[in-house]
Amino acid sequence: MNMDLKKDLDAPHSMGTTIIGVTYNGGVVLGADSRTSTGVYVANRASDKITQLTDNVYVCRSGSAADSQIVSDYVRYFLHQHTIQQGQPATVKVAANLVRLLSYNNKDILQTGMIVGGWDKYEGGKIYGIPLGGTIIEQPFSIGGSGSSYLYGFFDQAWKEGMTKDEAEQLVVKAVSLAIARDGASGGVVRTVIINSEGVTRNFYPGDKLPLWHEELEPQNSLLDILNASSPEPMNIQ
Amino acid sequence: MSKSAVEVPPRCGFSFDLCRRNAMLSEKGVQAPSYRKTGTTIVGLVFQDGVILGADTRATEGPIVCDKNCEKIHYMAPNIYCCGAGTAADTEAVTDMVSSQLQLHRHHTGRESRVITALTLLKKHLFNYQGHVQAALVLGGVDITGPHLHTIYPHGSTDTLPFATMGSGSLAAMAIFETKYKEGLTSDEGIKLVTEAICSGIFNDLGSGSNVDVCVITKGHKEYLRNHLLPNPRTYVSPKDYSLSKKTEVLLTKITPLKEKVQVIERGDAMEE
């Protein structure tokens, strides 16, 4: 048991994760949980998985913590150089493609899925999903990480085109909290980043402020309450 | 034909005979002796004036304690210290290496080292070795931008936290931190909390033990409290003490220096062409 725990603690730091990126009319909302696990131990219960690449482009990281941190460090560095060369802020497409090139060309070493989201003056708010393997796909919304499995149906039903900023953020928070309820590798707090023409807003939703779902709720009008209240002795069947 | 073995004179060079024996033993399931690890409990926390790092002092070689009082808090820069867990050789080597890189950097820039510089250097190195350099570190320090505390995992990922624990005793220590940590602790409260967390690791984890080391880093000042607490004194010390019986009488003392003293003859003229 002791050796198993040791092996677990030596396991590579991975982010089980739920990450989401959603466009709305005017910009994008990125959301993520905050749990980083090493085997079954939660190494960091309040990590920030939404990392800045430039002033107007952020990336949600999932998978191996080390791999995703290194990739985002390299992309931040390349984008910085690119911004100096261009003389103007980098577009979301360029940022996403840099992430894609690193992911694709090192696909045998890296194990990380990312969602790049941001706002630029040419295309407005854009979301690009870059899963394992290095595909790049531009989508109106993208979900990733182990917790995303539980959200495909939810998004099919709840997603609609042309939401307002508040609707989009509420959707993201609700979705991440649903995934946290069902996925063991996601948990902690919900962090969101809203990017639009006015700038960037970071929000934080602590665990106790999130909605509870289904079996997490206190039982209401349970038959057990009624049975226990009326007769303390076992019921006689005659 | 007699079956007795013929005496063969030993050949020079490496004898590979035991390699075959080792391979046979590992096939049979006998494990090779493991390397020296620091089982360890290491912790760090941010308090109102800076950071406090703490560590236990036990180094293990498999099930044996090979060093009862080792130093796990390594010097990186005058304002940055790093606790190391994992393979002792790896933590020593990687912290020494980055410490000298930081010193060179200080000479180049003429400025005090920043914690984030140490973090990036360590992270890049560990990622390049894909986790084979088994060093799990808690890096803490105070620089011009303020107090910083980071954890670095063997695969190269890092976390920035207000309180952190690493090593086999990290769960025990984290339990203490999660219960008692609050923001804006004073120096004495911080030291007390760190000591409690390390003691929790020492008493509840088999890989950690012996004494508590603490290091307090504040703006412009550091205090390295080596063996701040010794909760495991040797209980049964022989009252007679160890001494060798003085039965041999000294008759003659003669000291022969092994190095010949070289005579330097002063030459008046310098060499001329």
Short mmCIF file of C-alpha atoms in Angstrom, two decimals:
data_model
loop_
_atom_site.label_atom_id
_atom_site.label_comp_id
_atom_site.label_asym_id
_atom_site.label_seq_id
_atom_site.Cartn_x
_atom_site.Cartn_y
_atom_site.Cartn_z
CA MET A 1 0.00 0.00 0.00
CA ASN A 2 2.87 2.33 0.91
CA MET A 3 4.74 1.51 -2.32
CA ASP A 4 1.58 2.06 -4.37
CA LEU A 5 1.14 5.48 -2.86
CA LYS A 6 4.78 6.32 -3.58
CA LYS A 7 4.41 5.21 -7.20
CA ASP A 8 1.24 7.26 -7.48
CA LEU A 9 2.91 10.38 -6.09
CA ASP A 10 5.72 9.91 -8.61
CA ALA A 11 3.24 9.69 -11.48
CA PRO A 12 3.41 12.51 -13.98
CA HIS A 13 1.37 15.49 -12.99
CA SER A 14 -1.74 15.40 -15.13
CA MET A 15 -4.72 17.65 -15.34
CA GLY A 16 -7.82 15.44 -15.52
CA THR A 17 -9.74 18.55 -16.36
CA THR A 18 -12.74 20.06 -17.94
CA ILE A 19 -12.01 22.91 -20.34
CA ILE A 20 -14.52 24.86 -22.42
CA GLY A 21 -14.34 27.67 -24.97
CA VAL A 22 -17.50 29.37 -26.26
CA THR A 23 -18.06 32.25 -28.70
CA TYR A 24 -20.79 34.81 -28.17
CA ASN A 25 -21.73 37.91 -30.13
CA GLY A 26 -18.80 40.19 -29.37
CA GLY A 27 -16.12 37.81 -28.10
CA VAL A 28 -15.34 34.53 -26.38
CA VAL A 29 -15.65 32.98 -22.92
CA LEU A 30 -13.10 30.40 -21.78
CA GLY A 31 -13.76 28.25 -18.73
CA ALA A 32 -11.96 25.53 -16.77
CA ASP A 33 -11.98 23.64 -13.47
CA SER A 34 -8.93 23.82 -11.18
CA ARG A 35 -7.87 20.30 -10.26
CA THR A 36 -4.38 18.94 -11.01
CA SER A 37 -3.95 15.30 -10.02
CA THR A 38 -0.93 13.01 -9.54
CA GLY A 39 -2.51 9.56 -9.68
CA VAL A 40 -5.29 9.76 -7.06
CA TYR A 41 -3.79 12.63 -5.06
CA VAL A 42 -4.88 16.17 -5.88
CA ALA A 43 -1.58 17.99 -6.22
CA ASN A 44 -3.11 21.42 -6.73
CA ARG A 45 -6.78 22.11 -5.98
CA ALA A 46 -6.72 25.69 -7.22
CA SER A 47 -4.63 25.66 -10.37
CA ASP A 48 -5.12 28.11 -13.19
CA LYS A 49 -5.51 26.24 -16.44
CA ILE A 50 -6.32 29.29 -18.54
CA THR A 51 -2.97 30.74 -19.52
CA GLN A 52 -2.25 34.00 -21.28
CA LEU A 53 -0.49 33.85 -24.66
CA THR A 54 -0.89 37.52 -25.62
CA ASP A 55 -3.03 40.41 -24.38
CA ASN A 56 -5.95 39.21 -26.46
CA VAL A 57 -5.40 35.43 -26.77
CA TYR A 58 -5.64 32.85 -23.99
CA VAL A 59 -5.33 29.07 -24.01
CA CYS A 60 -7.04 26.40 -21.89
CA ARG A 61 -4.68 23.53 -21.08
CA SER A 62 -5.50 19.87 -20.43
CA GLY A 63 -3.62 16.58 -20.31
CA SER A 64 -0.05 16.43 -19.03
CA ALA A 65 0.69 19.51 -16.93
CA ALA A 66 4.38 19.63 -17.87
CA ASP A 67 3.74 19.26 -21.62
CA SER A 68 1.00 21.89 -21.74
CA GLN A 69 3.03 24.38 -19.68
CA ILE A 70 6.07 24.00 -21.94
CA VAL A 71 3.99 24.32 -25.13
CA SER A 72 2.26 27.47 -23.89
CA ASP A 73 5.65 28.93 -22.80
CA TYR A 74 7.11 28.36 -26.28
CA VAL A 75 4.00 29.73 -28.04
CA ARG A 76 4.04 32.84 -25.80
CA TYR A 77 7.66 33.41 -26.74
CA PHE A 78 7.06 32.93 -30.49
CA LEU A 79 3.98 35.18 -30.40
CA HIS A 80 5.94 37.88 -28.61
CA GLN A 81 8.52 37.84 -31.40
CA HIS A 82 5.75 37.73 -34.03
CA THR A 83 4.02 40.77 -32.48
CA ILE A 84 7.29 42.74 -32.59
CA GLN A 85 7.83 41.75 -36.24
CA GLN A 86 4.25 42.53 -37.32
CA GLY A 87 3.98 45.74 -35.34
CA GLN A 88 0.47 44.84 -34.23
CA PRO A 89 -1.24 42.29 -31.95
CA ALA A 90 -1.20 38.68 -33.16
CA THR A 91 -4.44 37.19 -34.45
CA VAL A 92 -6.12 34.24 -32.74
CA LYS A 93 -5.57 32.16 -35.89
CA VAL A 94 -1.80 32.65 -35.74
CA ALA A 95 -1.69 31.74 -32.05
CA ALA A 96 -3.77 28.61 -32.62
CA ASN A 97 -1.62 27.54 -35.54
CA LEU A 98 1.58 27.93 -33.53
CA VAL A 99 0.08 25.66 -30.87
CA ARG A 100 -0.98 23.25 -33.57
CA LEU A 101 2.50 23.12 -35.17
CA LEU A 102 4.15 22.29 -31.85
CA SER A 103 1.51 19.69 -31.00
CA TYR A 104 1.57 18.03 -34.42
CA ASN A 105 5.32 17.97 -34.95
CA ASN A 106 5.95 16.52 -31.47
CA LYS A 107 2.95 14.26 -31.36
CA ASP A 108 4.94 11.22 -30.21
CA ILE A 109 6.30 13.03 -27.15
CA LEU A 110 3.48 15.36 -26.10
CA GLN A 111 0.21 14.47 -24.47
CA THR A 112 -1.84 17.61 -24.23
CA GLY A 113 -5.11 18.92 -25.62
CA MET A 114 -5.70 22.67 -25.78
CA ILE A 115 -8.40 25.18 -26.60
CA VAL A 116 -7.16 28.53 -27.93
CA GLY A 117 -9.57 31.44 -27.69
CA GLY A 118 -9.34 35.19 -28.16
CA TRP A 119 -10.44 38.31 -29.93
CA ASP A 120 -8.78 40.19 -32.78
CA LYS A 121 -9.96 43.09 -34.93
CA TYR A 122 -10.13 41.09 -38.17
CA GLU A 123 -12.21 38.06 -37.19
CA GLY A 124 -13.67 39.05 -33.81
CA GLY A 125 -14.04 36.32 -31.19
CA LYS A 126 -12.75 32.89 -32.30
CA ILE A 127 -12.30 29.47 -30.66
CA TYR A 128 -9.89 26.85 -31.98
CA GLY A 129 -9.78 23.31 -30.57
CA ILE A 130 -6.42 21.51 -30.75
CA PRO A 131 -6.84 17.98 -29.38
CA LEU A 132 -4.18 15.23 -28.96
CA GLY A 133 -2.32 14.62 -32.20
CA GLY A 134 -2.33 18.23 -33.39
CA THR A 135 -5.51 18.69 -35.43
CA ILE A 136 -6.72 22.28 -35.55
CA ILE A 137 -10.44 22.92 -35.81
CA GLU A 138 -12.23 26.25 -35.64
CA GLN A 139 -15.54 25.86 -33.81
CA PRO A 140 -18.27 28.09 -32.37
CA PHE A 141 -17.69 26.24 -29.10
CA SER A 142 -15.17 23.59 -28.03
CA ILE A 143 -14.94 21.26 -25.03
CA GLY A 144 -11.94 19.25 -23.87
CA GLY A 145 -10.42 17.24 -21.06
CA SER A 146 -11.66 14.13 -19.30
CA GLY A 147 -14.79 15.90 -18.00
CA SER A 148 -15.90 16.89 -21.48
CA SER A 149 -17.28 13.39 -22.13
CA TYR A 150 -20.20 14.30 -19.90
CA LEU A 151 -20.94 17.53 -21.72
CA TYR A 152 -21.47 16.57 -25.36
CA GLY A 153 -25.20 15.95 -24.92
CA PHE A 154 -25.57 19.01 -22.70
CA PHE A 155 -24.05 21.31 -25.31
CA ASP A 156 -26.06 19.78 -28.14
CA GLN A 157 -29.16 20.83 -26.24
CA ALA A 158 -28.10 24.07 -24.54
CA TRP A 159 -25.86 25.77 -27.11
CA LYS A 160 -27.35 28.48 -29.29
CA GLU A 161 -25.90 31.00 -31.73
CA GLY A 162 -25.68 34.70 -30.81
CA MET A 163 -25.77 34.56 -26.98
CA THR A 164 -25.01 37.59 -24.86
CA LYS A 165 -21.89 37.79 -22.71
CA ASP A 166 -23.73 36.90 -19.49
CA GLU A 167 -25.64 34.01 -21.08
CA ALA A 168 -22.40 32.59 -22.45
CA GLU A 169 -20.62 32.87 -19.10
CA GLN A 170 -23.53 31.26 -17.24
CA LEU A 171 -23.54 28.44 -19.77
CA VAL A 172 -19.83 27.84 -19.26
CA VAL A 173 -20.07 27.89 -15.45
CA LYS A 174 -23.07 25.53 -15.49
CA ALA A 175 -21.30 23.16 -17.88
CA VAL A 176 -18.06 23.02 -15.86
CA SER A 177 -19.98 22.44 -12.64
CA LEU A 178 -21.93 19.58 -14.28
CA ALA A 179 -18.69 17.99 -15.40
CA ILE A 180 -17.15 18.46 -11.95
CA ALA A 181 -20.13 16.63 -10.44
CA ARG A 182 -19.58 13.57 -12.62
CA ASP A 183 -15.84 13.47 -13.38
CA GLY A 184 -13.47 12.46 -10.56
CA ALA A 185 -10.53 14.10 -12.24
CA SER A 186 -12.20 17.53 -12.35
CA GLY A 187 -12.94 19.64 -9.30
CA GLY A 188 -12.07 22.66 -7.20
CA VAL A 189 -13.18 26.06 -8.45
CA VAL A 190 -14.40 27.32 -11.81
CA ARG A 191 -12.30 29.99 -13.50
CA THR A 192 -13.58 31.93 -16.52
CA VAL A 193 -11.91 34.43 -18.84
CA ILE A 194 -14.00 36.71 -21.05
CA ILE A 195 -12.18 38.26 -24.04
CA ASN A 196 -13.74 40.90 -26.26
CA SER A 197 -12.94 44.22 -27.95
CA GLU A 198 -12.91 46.01 -24.58
CA GLY A 199 -10.31 43.69 -23.05
CA VAL A 200 -10.05 40.71 -20.74
CA THR A 201 -12.08 39.91 -17.59
CA ARG A 202 -11.12 37.10 -15.21
CA ASN A 203 -13.78 35.61 -12.96
CA PHE A 204 -13.60 33.12 -10.14
CA TYR A 205 -16.41 30.91 -8.84
CA PRO A 206 -15.48 29.11 -5.58
CA GLY A 207 -16.76 25.56 -5.07
CA ASP A 208 -19.48 26.52 -2.60
CA LYS A 209 -21.03 29.03 -5.02
CA LEU A 210 -21.57 26.46 -7.76
CA PRO A 211 -24.98 24.87 -8.33
CA LEU A 212 -25.51 21.35 -6.98
CA TRP A 213 -26.86 18.60 -9.18
CA HIS A 214 -29.02 15.52 -8.65
CA GLU A 215 -27.50 13.25 -6.03
CA GLU A 216 -25.54 16.10 -4.47
CA LEU A 217 -28.74 17.81 -3.39
CA GLU A 218 -30.36 17.22 -0.02
CA PRO A 219 -33.16 14.68 -0.42
CA GLN A 220 -36.59 16.35 -0.53
CA ASN A 221 -39.88 14.60 0.18
CA SER A 222 -38.12 11.30 0.47
CA LEU A 223 -40.29 8.27 1.21
CA LEU A 224 -37.74 7.27 3.84
CA ASP A 225 -38.56 10.42 5.84
CA ILE A 226 -42.25 9.64 5.80
CA LEU A 227 -41.73 6.02 6.83
CA ASN A 228 -39.32 6.88 9.65
CA ALA A 229 -41.52 9.68 10.97
CA SER A 230 -44.72 7.61 11.31
CA SER A 231 -43.80 4.22 12.81
CA PRO A 232 -40.68 3.53 14.90
CA GLU A 233 -41.48 -0.25 15.10
CA PRO A 234 -41.13 -2.46 12.10
CA MET A 235 -44.31 -2.78 10.10
CA ASN A 236 -46.30 -5.98 10.68
CA ILE A 237 -47.65 -7.72 7.68
CA GLN A 238 -50.82 -9.58 8.60
CA MET B 1 40.31 -36.89 -16.69
CA SER B 2 40.08 -35.25 -13.29
CA LYS B 3 37.11 -32.97 -12.82
CA SER B 4 38.95 -30.48 -10.61
CA ALA B 5 38.98 -26.93 -11.94
CA VAL B 6 42.27 -25.67 -13.29
CA GLU B 7 43.62 -22.59 -11.56
CA VAL B 8 43.38 -19.75 -14.09
CA PRO B 9 45.29 -16.58 -13.17
CA PRO B 10 42.90 -13.58 -12.87
CA ARG B 11 42.58 -11.56 -16.11
CA CYS B 12 42.88 -7.79 -15.94
CA GLY B 13 40.01 -5.49 -16.88
CA PHE B 14 36.37 -5.59 -15.77
CA SER B 15 35.04 -9.03 -14.91
CA PHE B 16 31.60 -9.47 -16.39
CA ASP B 17 30.91 -12.72 -14.51
CA LEU B 18 28.66 -11.06 -11.98
CA CYS B 19 26.52 -9.46 -14.71
CA ARG B 20 25.26 -12.89 -15.64
CA ARG B 21 24.53 -13.61 -11.99
CA ASN B 22 22.63 -10.31 -11.66
CA ALA B 23 20.58 -11.06 -14.75
CA MET B 24 19.76 -14.51 -13.38
CA LEU B 25 18.77 -13.05 -10.00
CA SER B 26 16.51 -10.38 -11.51
CA GLU B 27 14.85 -13.08 -13.61
CA LYS B 28 14.18 -15.01 -10.41
CA GLY B 29 12.58 -11.89 -8.95
CA VAL B 30 15.33 -10.61 -6.65
CA GLN B 31 15.37 -6.81 -6.79
CA ALA B 32 18.59 -4.87 -7.16
CA PRO B 33 19.40 -2.51 -4.25
CA SER B 34 17.73 0.83 -4.86
CA TYR B 35 19.40 4.23 -5.00
CA ARG B 36 19.56 6.63 -2.14
CA LYS B 37 16.33 8.56 -1.98
CA THR B 38 15.18 11.25 0.31
CA GLY B 39 11.82 9.72 1.40
CA THR B 40 11.02 13.13 2.72
CA THR B 41 8.59 15.67 3.84
CA ILE B 42 9.29 19.13 2.43
CA VAL B 43 7.01 22.13 2.81
CA GLY B 44 6.87 25.82 2.05
CA LEU B 45 4.51 28.61 2.93
CA VAL B 46 4.10 32.31 2.21
CA PHE B 47 3.68 34.51 5.28
CA GLN B 48 3.26 38.25 5.63
CA ASP B 49 6.93 39.21 5.17
CA GLY B 50 8.21 36.44 2.88
CA VAL B 51 8.44 32.66 2.65
CA ILE B 52 9.30 29.87 5.08
CA LEU B 53 10.67 26.53 3.89
CA GLY B 54 10.85 23.38 6.00
CA ALA B 55 12.23 19.87 5.60
CA ASP B 56 12.89 16.70 7.58
CA THR B 57 16.41 15.21 7.65
CA ARG B 58 16.15 11.52 6.84
CA ALA B 59 17.79 10.00 3.75
CA THR B 60 16.88 6.40 2.90
CA GLU B 61 18.40 3.66 0.77
CA GLY B 62 15.47 1.34 0.28
CA PRO B 63 14.43 0.31 3.82
CA ILE B 64 17.60 1.54 5.51
CA VAL B 65 18.17 5.04 6.85
CA CYS B 66 21.54 5.96 5.41
CA ASP B 67 21.75 9.52 6.75
CA LYS B 68 19.96 10.58 9.93
CA ASN B 69 20.75 14.25 9.55
CA CYS B 70 21.05 15.26 5.92
CA GLU B 71 20.40 18.76 4.57
CA LYS B 72 17.48 19.01 2.21
CA ILE B 73 17.19 22.78 2.01
CA HIS B 74 19.62 23.78 -0.73
CA TYR B 75 21.06 27.21 -1.39
CA MET B 76 20.18 28.68 -4.79
CA ALA B 77 20.89 32.39 -4.32
CA PRO B 78 21.23 34.68 -1.30
CA ASN B 79 17.47 35.30 -1.50
CA ILE B 80 16.31 31.93 -2.87
CA TYR B 81 16.35 28.47 -1.28
CA CYS B 82 15.06 25.16 -2.62
CA CYS B 83 13.92 22.01 -0.76
CA GLY B 84 14.45 18.76 -2.65
CA ALA B 85 12.66 15.40 -2.53
CA GLY B 86 13.31 12.32 -4.64
CA THR B 87 16.68 10.86 -5.59
CA ALA B 88 19.27 12.67 -3.43
CA ALA B 89 21.89 12.81 -6.20
CA ASP B 90 19.39 14.33 -8.63
CA THR B 91 18.17 17.03 -6.23
CA GLU B 92 21.75 17.97 -5.22
CA ALA B 93 23.01 18.05 -8.78
CA VAL B 94 20.13 20.00 -10.28
CA THR B 95 20.05 22.60 -7.49
CA ASP B 96 23.85 23.02 -7.62
CA MET B 97 23.74 23.44 -11.38
CA VAL B 98 20.97 26.03 -11.35
CA SER B 99 22.59 27.81 -8.39
CA SER B 100 25.79 28.33 -10.42
CA GLN B 101 23.80 29.38 -13.50
CA LEU B 102 22.04 31.95 -11.32
CA GLN B 103 25.38 33.25 -10.02
CA LEU B 104 26.68 33.72 -13.57
CA HIS B 105 23.43 35.47 -14.45
CA ARG B 106 23.89 37.81 -11.47
CA HIS B 107 27.35 38.71 -12.74
CA HIS B 108 25.99 39.39 -16.22
CA THR B 109 23.01 41.49 -15.14
CA GLY B 110 24.37 43.03 -11.95
CA ARG B 111 21.02 42.39 -10.23
CA GLU B 112 19.59 40.18 -7.52
CA SER B 113 18.27 36.84 -8.86
CA ARG B 114 14.54 36.40 -9.27
CA VAL B 115 12.67 33.28 -8.16
CA ILE B 116 10.98 32.97 -11.55
CA THR B 117 14.44 32.72 -13.20
CA ALA B 118 15.36 29.77 -10.98
CA LEU B 119 11.95 28.27 -11.72
CA THR B 120 12.34 28.49 -15.50
CA LEU B 121 15.89 27.08 -15.43
CA LEU B 122 14.83 24.12 -13.27
CA LYS B 123 11.65 23.50 -15.26
CA LYS B 124 13.43 23.50 -18.63
CA HIS B 125 16.09 21.09 -17.38
CA LEU B 126 13.62 18.65 -15.83
CA PHE B 127 11.32 18.68 -18.85
CA ASN B 128 14.23 17.94 -21.18
CA TYR B 129 14.96 14.78 -19.21
CA GLN B 130 11.29 13.77 -19.34
CA GLY B 131 11.02 12.83 -15.68
CA HIS B 132 14.17 10.68 -15.51
CA VAL B 133 15.83 13.29 -13.28
CA GLN B 134 13.77 12.39 -10.22
CA ALA B 135 13.76 15.68 -8.40
CA ALA B 136 10.60 17.10 -6.85
CA LEU B 137 11.34 20.58 -5.51
CA VAL B 138 9.77 23.31 -3.42
CA LEU B 139 11.37 26.59 -4.48
CA GLY B 140 10.90 29.71 -2.41
CA GLY B 141 12.40 33.15 -2.18
CA VAL B 142 11.87 36.88 -1.99
CA ASP B 143 12.95 39.13 -4.83
CA ILE B 144 12.22 42.64 -6.06
CA THR B 145 8.74 41.55 -7.21
CA GLY B 146 7.81 40.08 -3.83
CA PRO B 147 7.70 36.68 -2.09
CA HIS B 148 7.23 33.61 -4.30
CA LEU B 149 6.64 29.91 -3.64
CA HIS B 150 6.61 27.27 -6.37
CA THR B 151 6.53 23.50 -6.61
CA ILE B 152 8.35 21.71 -9.42
CA TYR B 153 7.56 18.12 -10.36
CA PRO B 154 10.04 15.66 -11.94
CA HIS B 155 8.34 15.90 -15.35
CA GLY B 156 8.78 19.66 -15.46
CA SER B 157 5.37 21.00 -14.50
CA THR B 158 5.17 23.78 -11.92
CA ASP B 159 2.55 25.22 -9.61
CA THR B 160 2.51 28.56 -7.81
CA LEU B 161 0.86 28.27 -4.42
CA PRO B 162 0.56 30.04 -1.07
CA PHE B 163 1.46 26.79 0.73
CA ALA B 164 2.92 23.59 -0.69
CA THR B 165 4.14 20.17 0.37
CA MET B 166 6.12 17.50 -1.52
CA GLY B 167 7.65 14.11 -0.89
CA SER B 168 6.29 10.89 0.60
CA GLY B 169 5.12 12.76 3.72
CA SER B 170 3.34 15.43 1.69
CA LEU B 171 -0.13 14.10 2.46
CA ALA B 172 0.47 14.22 6.22
CA ALA B 173 1.94 17.73 6.01
CA MET B 174 -0.80 18.98 3.66
CA ALA B 175 -3.42 17.86 6.16
CA ILE B 176 -1.86 20.23 8.75
CA PHE B 177 -1.61 23.09 6.27
CA GLU B 178 -5.16 22.72 5.00
CA THR B 179 -6.43 22.87 8.58
CA LYS B 180 -4.32 25.65 10.00
CA TYR B 181 -3.01 27.86 7.20
CA LYS B 182 -4.31 31.39 6.86
CA GLU B 183 -3.08 34.44 5.01
CA GLY B 184 -0.92 37.04 6.75
CA LEU B 185 0.80 34.80 9.28
CA THR B 186 3.58 36.31 11.37
CA SER B 187 7.08 34.86 11.35
CA ASP B 188 6.63 32.94 14.64
CA GLU B 189 3.23 31.56 13.63
CA GLY B 190 4.66 30.52 10.26
CA ILE B 191 7.65 28.74 11.78
CA LYS B 192 5.37 26.98 14.25
CA LEU B 193 3.04 25.84 11.46
CA VAL B 194 5.90 24.64 9.27
CA THR B 195 7.43 22.73 12.19
CA GLU B 196 4.07 21.12 12.93
CA ALA B 197 3.64 20.07 9.31
CA ILE B 198 7.11 18.54 9.14
CA CYS B 199 6.59 16.76 12.47
CA SER B 200 3.37 15.33 11.06
CA GLY B 201 5.41 13.91 8.18
CA ILE B 202 8.18 12.69 10.50
CA PHE B 203 5.84 10.79 12.80
CA ASN B 204 3.33 9.48 10.25
CA ASP B 205 5.48 8.71 7.20
CA LEU B 206 8.09 5.96 7.19
CA GLY B 207 10.21 7.72 4.59
CA SER B 208 10.63 10.85 6.74
CA GLY B 209 12.16 11.21 10.14
CA SER B 210 14.78 12.64 12.50
CA ASN B 211 14.94 16.42 12.78
CA VAL B 212 13.26 19.54 11.39
CA ASP B 213 15.15 22.13 9.32
CA VAL B 214 13.55 25.52 8.72
CA CYS B 215 14.58 28.43 6.49
CA VAL B 216 12.93 31.86 6.75
CA ILE B 217 13.45 34.23 3.83
CA THR B 218 12.35 37.85 3.98
CA LYS B 219 13.22 40.96 2.00
CA GLY B 220 16.97 41.42 2.36
CA HIS B 221 17.40 38.85 5.12
CA LYS B 222 17.38 35.08 5.59
CA GLU B 223 17.57 32.76 8.59
CA TYR B 224 18.64 29.17 8.06
CA LEU B 225 17.58 27.30 11.20
CA ARG B 226 19.42 24.01 10.83
CA ASN B 227 17.96 21.41 13.23
CA HIS B 228 15.41 23.87 14.53
CA LEU B 229 13.69 21.00 16.33
CA LEU B 230 15.12 17.65 17.39
CA PRO B 231 12.08 15.53 18.27
CA ASN B 232 13.95 12.22 17.96
CA PRO B 233 16.85 12.23 20.42
CA ARG B 234 18.83 9.04 20.96
CA THR B 235 17.12 7.40 23.92
CA TYR B 236 19.61 4.80 25.10
CA VAL B 237 23.02 6.42 25.16
CA SER B 238 25.54 4.40 27.11
CA PRO B 239 26.45 6.31 30.32
CA LYS B 240 30.00 4.97 30.16
CA ASP B 241 30.61 6.77 26.87
CA TYR B 242 32.86 5.36 24.18
CA SER B 243 36.58 5.45 24.85
CA LEU B 244 39.46 3.27 23.86
CA SER B 245 41.55 1.73 26.66
CA LYS B 246 44.87 3.46 26.98
CA LYS B 247 46.98 0.32 27.44
CA THR B 248 49.74 1.10 24.92
CA GLU B 249 52.57 3.35 26.16
CA VAL B 250 54.13 5.84 23.78
CA LEU B 251 57.93 5.40 23.75
CA LEU B 252 59.06 7.48 20.77
CA THR B 253 57.47 10.07 18.42
CA LYS B 254 59.09 10.70 15.04
CA ILE B 255 57.42 12.73 12.30
CA THR B 256 58.70 12.42 8.70
CA PRO B 257 57.18 14.94 6.28
CA LEU B 258 56.32 13.26 2.97
CA LYS B 259 56.78 16.34 0.84
CA GLU B 260 60.33 17.58 0.23
CA LYS B 261 60.65 21.25 0.88
CA VAL B 262 61.78 22.84 -2.36
CA GLN B 263 64.49 25.52 -2.03
CA VAL B 264 63.80 28.63 -4.13
CA ILE B 265 67.02 30.39 -5.17
CA GLU B 266 66.49 34.07 -5.86
CA ARG B 267 67.84 34.91 -9.29
CA GLY B 268 68.92 38.48 -9.65
CA ASP B 269 68.62 38.76 -13.44
CA ALA B 270 65.39 38.54 -15.31
CA MET B 271 65.36 36.41 -18.44
CA GLU B 272 66.70 38.25 -21.42
CA GLU B 273 66.64 37.45 -25.08
#
